[in-house]
Amino acid sequence: TPADTDGDGMPDEWEVSYGLNPTLDDASGDIDDDGYSNLQEYLSGTNPNDSNSTPYPPIANAGPDQTVDEGVTVTLDGSNSTDLDDGIASYMWEQTEGPSVVLSDETATNPTFTSPDVGLDGESLVFQLTVTDSGGLQDTDTCIVNITWVNESPIANAGPDQEVNEGTTVTLNGSNSTDPDDGIV
């Protein structure tokens, strides 16, 4: 992995190649006074010394990975995606792994879906966000939504009430009791 001596998020080699100091946190600086920090220039792949460098591509951010129970509403979060020059024109979410779910709006910044029922081991769903800026440049990012199994309570059914004469053999019947997931032990 590239060294980052000053811990400012920019590799030492990149800082040296653009005349920055790899031992000084200069991420928030703006050596070409174009309104974009050195760190933003690094993340965008642009030259921090040239205010007229090539257009900035967007930076997709699909949000943090999540762990949720089955049967709940899940919100994906692309709101931290950015574009430094001409703004984000569109969002596109696509599920790439796991049991299929239906997104409320795959072009929304924050679409939702209902987490599916899963087995004892749970499931992982992977979503890819593609952002496109007004200049047509794109970037992608993914997030994982881990779905955990929820053990639902069994439903006891002792059968119908009975009225019998004394001394009569009575049979109780619990066979209509159910369990929605892992069975009655």
PDB file of C-alpha atoms in Angstrom:
ATOM      1  CA  THR A   1       0.000   0.000   0.000  1.00  0.00           C
ATOM      2  CA  PRO A   2       1.231   3.497  -0.717  1.00  0.00           C
ATOM      3  CA  ALA A   3       2.747   5.291   2.245  1.00  0.00           C
ATOM      4  CA  ASP A   4       0.856   8.269   3.674  1.00  0.00           C
ATOM      5  CA  THR A   5       3.304   9.602   6.236  1.00  0.00           C
ATOM      6  CA  ASP A   6       1.178  12.576   7.295  1.00  0.00           C
ATOM      7  CA  GLY A   7      -2.124  10.640   7.270  1.00  0.00           C
ATOM      8  CA  ASP A   8      -3.883  13.223   5.098  1.00  0.00           C
ATOM      9  CA  GLY A   9      -5.429  10.691   2.699  1.00  0.00           C
ATOM     10  CA  MET A  10      -2.986  11.372  -0.145  1.00  0.00           C
ATOM     11  CA  PRO A  11      -0.103   8.946  -0.868  1.00  0.00           C
ATOM     12  CA  ASP A  12       3.375  10.386  -0.331  1.00  0.00           C
ATOM     13  CA  GLU A  13       4.406   9.585  -3.908  1.00  0.00           C
ATOM     14  CA  TRP A  14       1.452  11.557  -5.312  1.00  0.00           C
ATOM     15  CA  GLU A  15       2.153  14.509  -3.007  1.00  0.00           C
ATOM     16  CA  VAL A  16       5.832  14.657  -4.017  1.00  0.00           C
ATOM     17  CA  SER A  17       4.968  14.421  -7.736  1.00  0.00           C
ATOM     18  CA  TYR A  18       2.785  17.554  -7.412  1.00  0.00           C
ATOM     19  CA  GLY A  19       5.067  19.532  -5.102  1.00  0.00           C
ATOM     20  CA  LEU A  20       3.150  18.915  -1.880  1.00  0.00           C
ATOM     21  CA  ASN A  21       4.799  18.034   1.437  1.00  0.00           C
ATOM     22  CA  PRO A  22       4.286  14.338   2.370  1.00  0.00           C
ATOM     23  CA  THR A  23       5.135  15.061   6.028  1.00  0.00           C
ATOM     24  CA  LEU A  24       2.564  17.872   6.439  1.00  0.00           C
ATOM     25  CA  ASP A  25      -1.223  17.436   6.379  1.00  0.00           C
ATOM     26  CA  ASP A  26      -1.992  19.656   3.397  1.00  0.00           C
ATOM     27  CA  ALA A  27      -5.210  17.933   2.308  1.00  0.00           C
ATOM     28  CA  SER A  28      -7.349  21.031   2.886  1.00  0.00           C
ATOM     29  CA  GLY A  29      -4.930  23.323   1.038  1.00  0.00           C
ATOM     30  CA  ASP A  30      -5.579  24.529  -2.515  1.00  0.00           C
ATOM     31  CA  ILE A  31      -2.253  25.225  -4.218  1.00  0.00           C
ATOM     32  CA  ASP A  32      -3.798  26.343  -7.531  1.00  0.00           C
ATOM     33  CA  ASP A  33      -6.596  28.419  -5.937  1.00  0.00           C
ATOM     34  CA  ASP A  34      -9.306  26.801  -8.050  1.00  0.00           C
ATOM     35  CA  GLY A  35     -11.646  26.218  -5.104  1.00  0.00           C
ATOM     36  CA  TYR A  36     -10.901  22.507  -4.816  1.00  0.00           C
ATOM     37  CA  SER A  37      -8.768  21.156  -1.985  1.00  0.00           C
ATOM     38  CA  ASN A  38      -5.642  19.116  -2.641  1.00  0.00           C
ATOM     39  CA  LEU A  39      -7.481  16.041  -1.323  1.00  0.00           C
ATOM     40  CA  GLN A  40     -10.427  16.683  -3.679  1.00  0.00           C
ATOM     41  CA  GLU A  41      -7.943  16.993  -6.557  1.00  0.00           C
ATOM     42  CA  TYR A  42      -6.307  13.678  -5.544  1.00  0.00           C
ATOM     43  CA  LEU A  43      -9.661  11.860  -5.242  1.00  0.00           C
ATOM     44  CA  SER A  44     -10.776  13.243  -8.614  1.00  0.00           C
ATOM     45  CA  GLY A  45      -7.526  12.355 -10.361  1.00  0.00           C
ATOM     46  CA  THR A  46      -6.820  15.937 -11.372  1.00  0.00           C
ATOM     47  CA  ASN A  47      -3.717  18.087 -11.165  1.00  0.00           C
ATOM     48  CA  PRO A  48      -3.695  20.223  -7.988  1.00  0.00           C
ATOM     49  CA  ASN A  49      -1.358  22.701  -9.730  1.00  0.00           C
ATOM     50  CA  ASP A  50      -3.601  23.447 -12.721  1.00  0.00           C
ATOM     51  CA  SER A  51      -6.869  25.285 -12.237  1.00  0.00           C
ATOM     52  CA  ASN A  52      -7.637  24.583 -15.907  1.00  0.00           C
ATOM     53  CA  SER A  53      -7.050  20.833 -15.789  1.00  0.00           C
ATOM     54  CA  THR A  54      -9.424  18.299 -17.304  1.00  0.00           C
ATOM     55  CA  PRO A  55     -13.029  18.117 -16.027  1.00  0.00           C
ATOM     56  CA  TYR A  56     -13.583  16.580 -12.644  1.00  0.00           C
ATOM     57  CA  PRO A  57     -15.296  13.188 -12.708  1.00  0.00           C
ATOM     58  CA  PRO A  58     -17.980  12.579 -10.104  1.00  0.00           C
ATOM     59  CA  ILE A  59     -17.211  10.528  -7.015  1.00  0.00           C
ATOM     60  CA  ALA A  60     -19.860   7.895  -6.279  1.00  0.00           C
ATOM     61  CA  ASN A  61     -20.538   7.035  -2.652  1.00  0.00           C
ATOM     62  CA  ALA A  62     -23.065   4.208  -2.152  1.00  0.00           C
ATOM     63  CA  GLY A  63     -23.097   4.734   1.597  1.00  0.00           C
ATOM     64  CA  PRO A  64     -21.970   2.422   4.369  1.00  0.00           C
ATOM     65  CA  ASP A  65     -22.548  -1.319   4.472  1.00  0.00           C
ATOM     66  CA  GLN A  66     -25.568  -2.217   6.598  1.00  0.00           C
ATOM     67  CA  THR A  67     -26.821  -5.159   8.644  1.00  0.00           C
ATOM     68  CA  VAL A  68     -30.595  -5.380   9.019  1.00  0.00           C
ATOM     69  CA  ASP A  69     -33.255  -7.917  10.002  1.00  0.00           C
ATOM     70  CA  GLU A  70     -35.471  -9.577   7.430  1.00  0.00           C
ATOM     71  CA  GLY A  71     -38.796  -7.881   6.689  1.00  0.00           C
ATOM     72  CA  VAL A  72     -37.750  -4.282   7.365  1.00  0.00           C
ATOM     73  CA  THR A  73     -37.554  -1.217   5.126  1.00  0.00           C
ATOM     74  CA  VAL A  74     -33.960  -0.544   4.059  1.00  0.00           C
ATOM     75  CA  THR A  75     -32.765   2.802   2.671  1.00  0.00           C
ATOM     76  CA  LEU A  76     -29.732   2.980   0.380  1.00  0.00           C
ATOM     77  CA  ASP A  77     -27.813   6.253   0.598  1.00  0.00           C
ATOM     78  CA  GLY A  78     -26.075   7.888  -2.362  1.00  0.00           C
ATOM     79  CA  SER A  79     -26.336  11.401  -0.896  1.00  0.00           C
ATOM     80  CA  ASN A  80     -22.599  11.679  -0.187  1.00  0.00           C
ATOM     81  CA  SER A  81     -21.731  11.333  -3.872  1.00  0.00           C
ATOM     82  CA  THR A  82     -20.069  14.486  -5.178  1.00  0.00           C
ATOM     83  CA  ASP A  83     -18.976  16.258  -8.328  1.00  0.00           C
ATOM     84  CA  LEU A  84     -16.573  19.155  -8.098  1.00  0.00           C
ATOM     85  CA  ASP A  85     -17.400  21.043 -11.260  1.00  0.00           C
ATOM     86  CA  ASP A  86     -20.686  20.545 -13.078  1.00  0.00           C
ATOM     87  CA  GLY A  87     -22.826  18.572 -10.616  1.00  0.00           C
ATOM     88  CA  ILE A  88     -24.346  15.113 -10.582  1.00  0.00           C
ATOM     89  CA  ALA A  89     -26.992  14.699 -13.277  1.00  0.00           C
ATOM     90  CA  SER A  90     -28.208  11.194 -12.458  1.00  0.00           C
ATOM     91  CA  TYR A  91     -28.072   8.265 -10.054  1.00  0.00           C
ATOM     92  CA  MET A  92     -28.577   4.619 -11.073  1.00  0.00           C
ATOM     93  CA  TRP A  93     -28.795   1.783  -8.531  1.00  0.00           C
ATOM     94  CA  GLU A  94     -28.445  -1.848  -9.573  1.00  0.00           C
ATOM     95  CA  GLN A  95     -28.506  -4.988  -7.442  1.00  0.00           C
ATOM     96  CA  THR A  96     -25.555  -7.196  -8.399  1.00  0.00           C
ATOM     97  CA  GLU A  97     -25.734 -10.036  -5.829  1.00  0.00           C
ATOM     98  CA  GLY A  98     -28.155 -11.749  -3.467  1.00  0.00           C
ATOM     99  CA  PRO A  99     -31.855 -12.580  -3.514  1.00  0.00           C
ATOM    100  CA  SER A 100     -33.649 -10.169  -5.831  1.00  0.00           C
ATOM    101  CA  VAL A 101     -35.484  -7.214  -4.285  1.00  0.00           C
ATOM    102  CA  VAL A 102     -37.470  -4.374  -5.841  1.00  0.00           C
ATOM    103  CA  LEU A 103     -36.114  -0.869  -5.318  1.00  0.00           C
ATOM    104  CA  SER A 104     -38.638   1.935  -4.831  1.00  0.00           C
ATOM    105  CA  ASP A 105     -36.858   3.998  -7.533  1.00  0.00           C
ATOM    106  CA  GLU A 106     -33.520   2.888  -8.971  1.00  0.00           C
ATOM    107  CA  THR A 107     -32.815   6.477 -10.115  1.00  0.00           C
ATOM    108  CA  ALA A 108     -33.352   8.055  -6.678  1.00  0.00           C
ATOM    109  CA  THR A 109     -30.569   9.276  -4.417  1.00  0.00           C
ATOM    110  CA  ASN A 110     -32.017   7.234  -1.528  1.00  0.00           C
ATOM    111  CA  PRO A 111     -34.137   4.324  -2.805  1.00  0.00           C
ATOM    112  CA  THR A 112     -35.761   1.862  -0.399  1.00  0.00           C
ATOM    113  CA  PHE A 113     -36.685  -1.819  -0.437  1.00  0.00           C
ATOM    114  CA  THR A 114     -38.064  -4.409   1.971  1.00  0.00           C
ATOM    115  CA  SER A 115     -35.464  -6.895   3.155  1.00  0.00           C
ATOM    116  CA  PRO A 116     -36.396 -10.422   2.066  1.00  0.00           C
ATOM    117  CA  ASP A 117     -36.986 -13.457   4.267  1.00  0.00           C
ATOM    118  CA  VAL A 118     -33.740 -15.401   4.578  1.00  0.00           C
ATOM    119  CA  GLY A 119     -32.565 -18.701   6.020  1.00  0.00           C
ATOM    120  CA  LEU A 120     -30.699 -19.289   9.268  1.00  0.00           C
ATOM    121  CA  ASP A 121     -27.392 -18.162   7.716  1.00  0.00           C
ATOM    122  CA  GLY A 122     -28.793 -14.871   6.408  1.00  0.00           C
ATOM    123  CA  GLU A 123     -27.969 -13.364   3.018  1.00  0.00           C
ATOM    124  CA  SER A 124     -25.867 -10.543   1.606  1.00  0.00           C
ATOM    125  CA  LEU A 125     -27.238  -8.206  -1.041  1.00  0.00           C
ATOM    126  CA  VAL A 126     -24.814  -6.071  -3.067  1.00  0.00           C
ATOM    127  CA  PHE A 127     -25.898  -2.829  -4.714  1.00  0.00           C
ATOM    128  CA  GLN A 128     -23.890  -0.774  -7.202  1.00  0.00           C
ATOM    129  CA  LEU A 129     -24.444   2.962  -7.544  1.00  0.00           C
ATOM    130  CA  THR A 130     -23.436   4.691 -10.790  1.00  0.00           C
ATOM    131  CA  VAL A 131     -23.426   8.489 -10.761  1.00  0.00           C
ATOM    132  CA  THR A 132     -23.168  10.529 -13.951  1.00  0.00           C
ATOM    133  CA  ASP A 133     -22.221  14.206 -13.953  1.00  0.00           C
ATOM    134  CA  SER A 134     -23.561  16.862 -16.310  1.00  0.00           C
ATOM    135  CA  GLY A 135     -20.526  16.368 -18.552  1.00  0.00           C
ATOM    136  CA  GLY A 136     -21.266  12.650 -18.966  1.00  0.00           C
ATOM    137  CA  LEU A 137     -18.437  11.386 -16.733  1.00  0.00           C
ATOM    138  CA  GLN A 138     -19.316   8.461 -14.449  1.00  0.00           C
ATOM    139  CA  ASP A 139     -18.139   6.712 -11.313  1.00  0.00           C
ATOM    140  CA  THR A 140     -19.413   3.672  -9.417  1.00  0.00           C
ATOM    141  CA  ASP A 141     -19.384   2.459  -5.823  1.00  0.00           C
ATOM    142  CA  THR A 142     -20.972  -0.505  -4.059  1.00  0.00           C
ATOM    143  CA  CYS A 143     -22.510  -1.231  -0.693  1.00  0.00           C
ATOM    144  CA  ILE A 144     -23.474  -4.480   0.983  1.00  0.00           C
ATOM    145  CA  VAL A 145     -26.685  -5.025   2.918  1.00  0.00           C
ATOM    146  CA  ASN A 146     -26.442  -8.069   5.183  1.00  0.00           C
ATOM    147  CA  ILE A 147     -29.847  -9.543   6.025  1.00  0.00           C
ATOM    148  CA  THR A 148     -30.099 -11.507   9.277  1.00  0.00           C
ATOM    149  CA  TRP A 149     -32.661 -14.194   9.982  1.00  0.00           C
ATOM    150  CA  VAL A 150     -35.245 -13.405  12.647  1.00  0.00           C
ATOM    151  CA  ASN A 151     -36.621 -16.361  14.625  1.00  0.00           C
ATOM    152  CA  GLU A 152     -40.362 -15.777  14.809  1.00  0.00           C
ATOM    153  CA  SER A 153     -42.342 -17.168  17.762  1.00  0.00           C
ATOM    154  CA  PRO A 154     -44.441 -20.287  17.260  1.00  0.00           C
ATOM    155  CA  ILE A 155     -48.220 -20.005  17.385  1.00  0.00           C
ATOM    156  CA  ALA A 156     -49.830 -22.417  19.868  1.00  0.00           C
ATOM    157  CA  ASN A 157     -53.268 -23.838  19.079  1.00  0.00           C
ATOM    158  CA  ALA A 158     -54.692 -26.126  21.797  1.00  0.00           C
ATOM    159  CA  GLY A 159     -57.742 -26.975  19.690  1.00  0.00           C
ATOM    160  CA  PRO A 160     -61.366 -26.024  20.269  1.00  0.00           C
ATOM    161  CA  ASP A 161     -62.957 -25.801  23.698  1.00  0.00           C
ATOM    162  CA  GLN A 162     -64.728 -29.043  24.609  1.00  0.00           C
ATOM    163  CA  GLU A 163     -67.655 -29.915  26.819  1.00  0.00           C
ATOM    164  CA  VAL A 164     -67.717 -33.557  27.970  1.00  0.00           C
ATOM    165  CA  ASN A 165     -69.425 -35.677  30.570  1.00  0.00           C
ATOM    166  CA  GLU A 166     -67.522 -36.717  33.649  1.00  0.00           C
ATOM    167  CA  GLY A 167     -65.639 -39.973  33.360  1.00  0.00           C
ATOM    168  CA  THR A 168     -65.196 -39.552  29.579  1.00  0.00           C
ATOM    169  CA  THR A 169     -61.776 -39.833  27.977  1.00  0.00           C
ATOM    170  CA  VAL A 170     -60.804 -36.441  26.534  1.00  0.00           C
ATOM    171  CA  THR A 171     -58.291 -36.022  23.731  1.00  0.00           C
ATOM    172  CA  LEU A 172     -56.455 -32.706  23.584  1.00  0.00           C
ATOM    173  CA  ASN A 173     -55.211 -31.718  20.145  1.00  0.00           C
ATOM    174  CA  GLY A 174     -52.342 -29.243  19.583  1.00  0.00           C
ATOM    175  CA  SER A 175     -51.647 -30.386  15.996  1.00  0.00           C
ATOM    176  CA  ASN A 176     -52.788 -27.062  14.492  1.00  0.00           C
ATOM    177  CA  SER A 177     -49.966 -25.218  16.272  1.00  0.00           C
ATOM    178  CA  THR A 178     -47.540 -23.688  13.764  1.00  0.00           C
ATOM    179  CA  ASP A 179     -44.161 -22.048  13.493  1.00  0.00           C
ATOM    180  CA  PRO A 180     -43.523 -19.720  10.546  1.00  0.00           C
ATOM    181  CA  ASP A 181     -39.808 -20.417  10.201  1.00  0.00           C
ATOM    182  CA  ASP A 182     -37.895 -23.266  11.855  1.00  0.00           C
ATOM    183  CA  GLY A 183     -40.625 -25.656  13.042  1.00  0.00           C
ATOM    184  CA  ILE A 184     -41.979 -26.766  16.410  1.00  0.00           C
ATOM    185  CA  VAL A 185     -39.568 -28.789  18.507  1.00  0.00           C
TER     186      VAL A 185
END
